XYZ file of C-alpha atoms in Angstrom:
395
model
C 73.806 231.763 187.840
C 70.490 230.339 188.743
C 69.327 231.038 192.297
C 67.491 228.397 194.296
C 66.126 228.221 197.800
C 67.748 225.569 199.990
C 64.301 224.967 201.520
C 62.853 223.772 198.146
C 63.522 220.428 197.231
C 50.191 200.035 198.713
C 50.595 197.895 198.951
C 49.170 196.709 195.697
C 49.305 193.117 194.640
C 52.126 191.660 192.595
C 49.700 191.318 189.706
C 48.911 195.036 189.748
C 52.598 195.900 189.691
C 53.002 193.583 186.692
C 49.979 194.999 184.907
C 51.166 198.568 185.329
C 54.542 197.801 183.796
C 53.153 195.832 180.868
C 50.274 198.168 180.047
C 50.442 199.671 176.598
C 51.188 203.386 176.696
C 49.489 206.030 174.574
C 51.007 208.526 172.166
C 53.353 211.303 173.122
C 51.649 214.490 174.194
C 54.696 216.659 173.673
C 54.122 218.421 176.998
C 56.568 219.381 179.698
C 55.376 218.738 183.221
C 56.642 219.494 186.663
C 56.672 216.204 188.586
C 54.083 215.910 191.305
C 51.664 213.198 192.376
C 47.999 213.650 191.620
C 45.467 213.920 194.408
C 43.893 210.640 193.289
C 45.332 207.333 194.401
C 48.835 207.010 192.880
C 50.042 203.909 191.110
C 52.249 201.516 193.037
C 54.871 199.302 191.465
C 55.379 196.006 193.243
C 58.384 194.025 194.400
C 57.678 190.941 192.280
C 59.626 189.926 189.195
C 58.288 191.223 185.880
C 58.514 189.962 182.316
C 58.745 192.771 179.758
C 56.777 192.877 176.518
C 58.564 191.852 173.304
C 61.091 194.481 172.249
C 61.300 195.980 175.737
C 64.164 195.305 178.124
C 64.336 196.225 181.780
C 66.768 198.632 183.379
C 69.271 201.094 181.849
C 70.022 200.627 178.150
C 72.705 201.945 175.812
C 71.571 205.131 174.092
C 71.602 205.536 170.306
C 74.936 206.932 169.116
C 73.350 210.183 167.952
C 72.156 211.166 171.454
C 74.527 209.422 173.883
C 77.030 212.265 174.207
C 76.340 214.792 177.014
C 77.381 217.603 174.682
C 74.496 216.752 172.327
C 72.046 217.926 174.989
C 73.678 221.254 175.861
C 71.714 223.244 173.308
C 68.504 221.264 173.775
C 68.109 221.767 177.530
C 69.938 224.289 177.328
C 72.846 224.389 179.780
C 74.663 227.555 180.813
C 78.444 227.790 180.294
C 80.381 227.910 183.583
C 77.098 227.403 185.455
C 75.674 224.016 184.503
C 76.615 220.949 182.489
C 75.027 217.704 181.388
C 76.315 215.094 183.823
C 74.820 211.870 182.471
C 72.696 210.437 179.664
C 70.982 207.071 180.184
C 68.312 205.433 178.077
C 65.511 203.022 178.894
C 62.054 201.856 177.878
C 60.385 204.256 180.280
C 57.063 204.492 178.423
C 56.514 200.734 178.152
C 56.754 200.749 174.357
C 59.624 199.401 172.207
C 61.256 202.790 171.669
C 63.846 204.302 173.998
C 63.599 207.437 176.105
C 66.587 209.349 177.485
C 67.140 210.301 181.122
C 69.366 213.383 181.149
C 70.778 214.939 184.317
C 72.219 218.436 184.626
C 74.552 219.447 187.455
C 74.996 223.057 188.618
C 78.214 224.591 189.864
C 78.458 225.945 193.393
C 77.333 224.703 196.758
C 74.503 222.244 197.151
C 75.395 219.997 194.198
C 72.078 220.921 192.589
C 70.734 218.492 189.992
C 67.996 218.872 187.395
C 66.427 215.756 185.863
C 64.875 215.515 182.371
C 63.337 212.726 180.308
C 63.115 213.019 176.509
C 61.184 211.053 173.901
C 61.400 210.957 170.056
C 65.171 210.536 170.199
C 65.501 210.197 166.416
C 63.857 213.574 165.782
C 65.867 216.708 165.053
C 64.775 217.965 168.466
C 63.705 215.319 171.009
C 60.535 215.982 173.005
C 60.802 216.717 176.715
C 58.210 214.659 178.633
C 59.400 215.093 182.230
C 61.288 217.640 184.312
C 62.268 217.653 187.987
C 64.464 220.489 189.238
C 66.476 221.684 192.224
C 67.480 218.376 193.780
C 70.034 219.238 196.463
C 72.914 216.736 196.373
C 70.795 215.053 193.727
C 71.047 211.809 191.808
C 68.822 210.003 189.302
C 68.833 206.586 187.634
C 66.627 204.088 185.807
C 65.406 201.199 187.954
C 65.030 197.522 187.137
C 61.312 198.261 186.709
C 61.863 200.950 184.041
C 60.965 203.720 186.449
C 63.051 206.797 187.275
C 64.534 206.850 190.759
C 65.797 210.065 192.339
C 67.776 210.854 195.457
C 68.341 214.174 197.201
C 68.946 215.787 200.551
C 65.923 217.020 202.496
C 67.670 220.023 203.995
C 65.124 220.394 206.804
C 65.080 216.724 207.871
C 66.332 215.459 211.208
C 69.643 214.376 209.662
C 70.313 217.543 207.632
C 68.757 220.471 209.488
C 71.199 223.341 210.121
C 74.071 221.543 208.388
C 76.241 223.228 205.747
C 75.954 222.114 202.130
C 79.173 220.141 202.389
C 77.767 217.984 205.215
C 74.369 217.131 203.724
C 73.219 213.498 203.421
C 71.004 212.062 200.687
C 67.933 210.969 202.630
C 64.914 211.601 200.378
C 64.184 209.100 197.610
C 61.385 209.144 195.050
C 60.147 207.035 192.135
C 58.411 208.151 188.938
C 56.565 206.034 186.352
C 55.086 206.866 182.974
C 51.351 207.601 182.990
C 49.326 207.548 179.776
C 46.649 209.733 181.329
C 49.035 212.402 182.592
C 51.295 212.308 179.540
C 54.370 212.387 181.766
C 56.028 210.482 184.587
C 54.164 210.624 187.904
C 55.317 209.799 191.382
C 54.395 206.344 192.655
C 54.727 204.532 195.973
C 57.008 201.530 196.399
C 55.011 199.005 198.474
C 57.894 198.479 200.895
C 57.348 199.229 204.582
C 60.597 197.844 206.033
C 63.614 197.659 205.938
C 63.287 200.027 202.979
C 60.573 202.544 202.216
C 61.727 203.193 198.646
C 62.957 201.233 195.645
C 66.118 203.362 195.463
C 67.098 202.253 198.965
C 66.023 198.657 198.367
C 68.170 198.345 195.247
C 71.129 199.837 197.144
C 70.509 197.425 200.037
C 70.410 194.496 197.633
C 73.804 195.529 196.243
C 75.241 195.621 199.775
C 73.809 192.204 200.633
C 75.285 190.842 197.409
C 78.659 191.960 198.786
C 78.129 190.033 202.021
C 76.778 192.843 204.202
C 73.599 192.885 206.349
C 72.835 189.235 205.679
C 69.888 189.366 208.127
C 67.856 190.835 205.269
C 67.925 187.379 203.659
C 66.047 185.918 206.642
C 62.282 186.451 206.851
C 62.180 185.921 210.627
C 65.134 188.220 211.304
C 63.603 190.902 209.081
C 60.374 190.652 211.094
C 62.303 190.899 214.376
C 64.182 193.954 213.108
C 60.865 195.612 212.207
C 59.497 194.942 215.693
C 62.587 196.408 217.331
C 62.681 199.465 215.053
C 59.009 200.447 214.846
C 57.520 199.008 218.059
C 60.579 199.038 220.356
C 60.105 195.326 220.999
C 62.893 193.008 222.050
C 65.176 192.350 219.080
C 64.789 188.619 219.753
C 60.990 188.623 220.007
C 59.592 185.224 218.966
C 59.117 185.096 215.178
C 57.415 182.091 213.586
C 57.098 181.339 209.879
C 53.436 180.896 208.978
C 54.104 180.259 205.292
C 56.933 180.577 202.780
C 60.196 182.151 203.802
C 62.406 179.423 202.355
C 65.363 179.992 200.015
C 63.199 179.320 196.947
C 60.110 181.195 198.141
C 59.150 184.632 196.828
C 56.804 185.417 199.733
C 56.820 184.896 203.487
C 54.296 185.377 206.258
C 55.723 185.682 209.769
C 53.917 185.841 213.106
C 55.795 188.136 215.513
C 54.866 188.333 219.187
C 56.350 190.472 221.904
C 57.528 188.505 224.920
C 55.717 190.895 227.300
C 52.428 189.646 228.809
C 49.321 191.054 227.150
C 50.764 191.428 223.660
C 49.006 189.997 220.624
C 50.682 188.529 217.559
C 51.431 190.763 214.607
C 51.281 189.202 211.131
C 53.997 190.428 208.789
C 53.883 189.716 205.045
C 56.958 190.203 202.883
C 58.149 189.651 199.302
C 61.544 189.033 197.765
C 62.768 192.165 196.037
C 61.962 191.801 192.321
C 60.992 188.170 192.933
C 64.661 187.186 193.196
C 64.995 183.792 194.905
C 68.742 183.777 194.263
C 69.677 185.961 197.220
C 66.918 188.563 197.023
C 66.314 190.563 200.198
C 62.960 190.456 202.008
C 60.763 193.561 201.813
C 57.870 193.879 204.279
C 54.716 194.876 202.413
C 51.979 194.360 205.012
C 51.679 194.542 208.800
C 48.418 193.695 210.572
C 46.931 192.508 213.848
C 43.586 190.828 214.476
C 40.907 193.356 215.450
C 42.761 196.422 214.081
C 42.292 198.047 210.695
C 42.814 201.290 208.791
C 40.070 201.718 206.204
C 41.065 205.222 205.036
C 43.400 206.290 203.612
C 44.088 203.238 201.512
C 47.531 201.933 200.658
C 49.534 204.137 198.241
C 47.198 207.115 198.725
C 48.454 210.687 198.789
C 47.802 212.447 202.082
C 48.436 216.041 203.092
C 48.907 218.057 206.287
C 45.587 217.422 207.994
C 44.322 213.889 207.410
C 41.288 211.993 208.670
C 42.058 208.366 209.428
C 39.264 205.832 209.844
C 39.274 202.204 210.866
C 38.344 199.685 213.529
C 39.774 198.483 216.813
C 38.973 197.349 220.319
C 38.344 200.189 222.768
C 39.095 200.131 226.484
C 37.576 202.997 228.420
C 36.985 204.727 225.094
C 40.574 204.478 223.784
C 41.718 202.152 220.987
C 45.345 203.286 220.834
C 47.475 205.729 218.858
C 47.802 206.622 215.209
C 51.228 207.814 214.085
C 52.418 209.270 210.785
C 56.059 208.478 209.967
C 58.109 210.290 207.327
C 60.814 209.037 204.954
C 63.215 208.570 207.888
C 60.642 206.725 210.063
C 60.486 209.930 212.118
C 57.169 210.757 213.794
C 55.669 213.851 212.148
C 52.099 213.478 213.428
C 50.335 211.578 216.196
C 46.922 211.382 217.840
C 45.042 209.276 220.383
C 42.384 207.114 218.758
C 38.995 207.127 220.480
C 36.368 204.547 219.583
C 32.827 205.353 218.561
C 31.774 203.307 221.584
C 33.477 203.086 224.952
C 34.421 199.409 225.112
C 34.839 196.459 222.792
C 35.170 196.295 219.025
C 34.241 199.601 217.426
C 34.962 202.020 214.618
C 36.919 205.269 214.793
C 37.548 208.463 212.865
C 40.557 210.510 213.957
C 42.102 213.670 212.509
C 45.895 213.924 212.514
C 48.018 216.897 211.527
C 51.370 215.936 210.030
C 54.332 218.287 209.695
C 56.605 216.909 206.971
C 59.966 218.597 206.486
C 60.200 218.098 202.712
C 58.985 221.019 200.597
C 59.732 219.749 197.087
C 56.795 217.390 196.585
C 55.623 214.144 198.132
C 57.652 211.689 200.194
C 57.026 208.041 200.974
C 55.898 207.378 204.541
C 53.677 205.319 206.798
C 50.468 205.531 208.822
C 50.708 203.258 211.853
C 47.825 202.347 214.165
C 48.934 200.715 217.419
C 47.027 199.348 220.385
C 48.476 199.620 223.874
C 49.522 196.729 226.067
C 47.388 197.348 229.146
C 49.411 194.843 231.175
C 52.942 196.080 230.579
C 52.692 199.197 228.398
C 54.090 199.617 224.930
C 52.699 198.291 221.664
C 50.411 195.271 221.822
C 49.224 195.159 218.183
C 49.637 197.203 215.015
C 48.523 197.788 211.451
C 50.569 199.836 208.966
C 49.584 201.484 205.671
C 52.078 202.838 203.128
C 51.291 206.350 201.827
C 52.709 209.361 200.009
C 52.864 212.468 202.194
C 52.837 216.041 200.878
C 52.749 219.384 202.654
């Protein structure tokens, strides 16, 4: 039996998300790659609706008869009798060309519900070509998204919701997304542009399904979504005044909301959001940008990969040398790094450069998270203004 360690496990514009999906993909390299984001800026797939190229359909597709049976893959992977078995076989146009690829998952016996994830190309060949492999997902799951990406779920065993719990009590709390890259010759991790109420596409698609069943209907309201963000991330009053600046109607795909805390001394925060997958027929709102006048984060940029020690630069208004705080939030919106931000000059509008050390709990690769710069309300305390950048975080 295979032994594992329980410890292992941008916003870009809507046009960029569309371009990435429709881009023509190069030939198969025939390589097998462990999934990990590159140190360069990762791709980000948007929340807008997409139109596939001719011959390409979105989402899971029926597999060819010759490869649809789990038993077909036992000798190819290979599985181990009484130890592992092929759990599912799903096909999709994962490379952006009009030929199908197969997503194959393998479940291991024993505690932890370990899952391995594989993607194969050349399905009509005598032996299909493995083009992606991701292993040791505790309580794992994998599926093909409506954007023809691979979505995975697993339990981060060291997270705040799972630490010190037995295998039988673990909760899936870590979600990732992988998209085909011509340059890498495999699927690479990307960042969903969502900031709130969902950080990942896996969670957003699950939330949409719940809303479709009549649950959490506040996610259909742009102003209520903005208020929920303020309460969750800034600890503002849940009924803080929220005003539609543009969009937000039942037939709109985008909304801009101005949210202002009722406390004296607070400034307005501008919140931009998109309908998930451009769906105006009951699509939930996904916040993709949060900003306040006079505050900015210039580095790292949206969808960048950051690691333990990170230098954050930007601008803000200093008072007695202090602009505010910069906070790094993990996949659970838990603070894993924080620092006071000092301006280059003592008072007024200025630049800053601040080093922050983050301590993520996930050891199996990168996780989606946030960098949040907040200014302090000098009159009443708490958050006066904020800007948020979506990032990938890796130990």
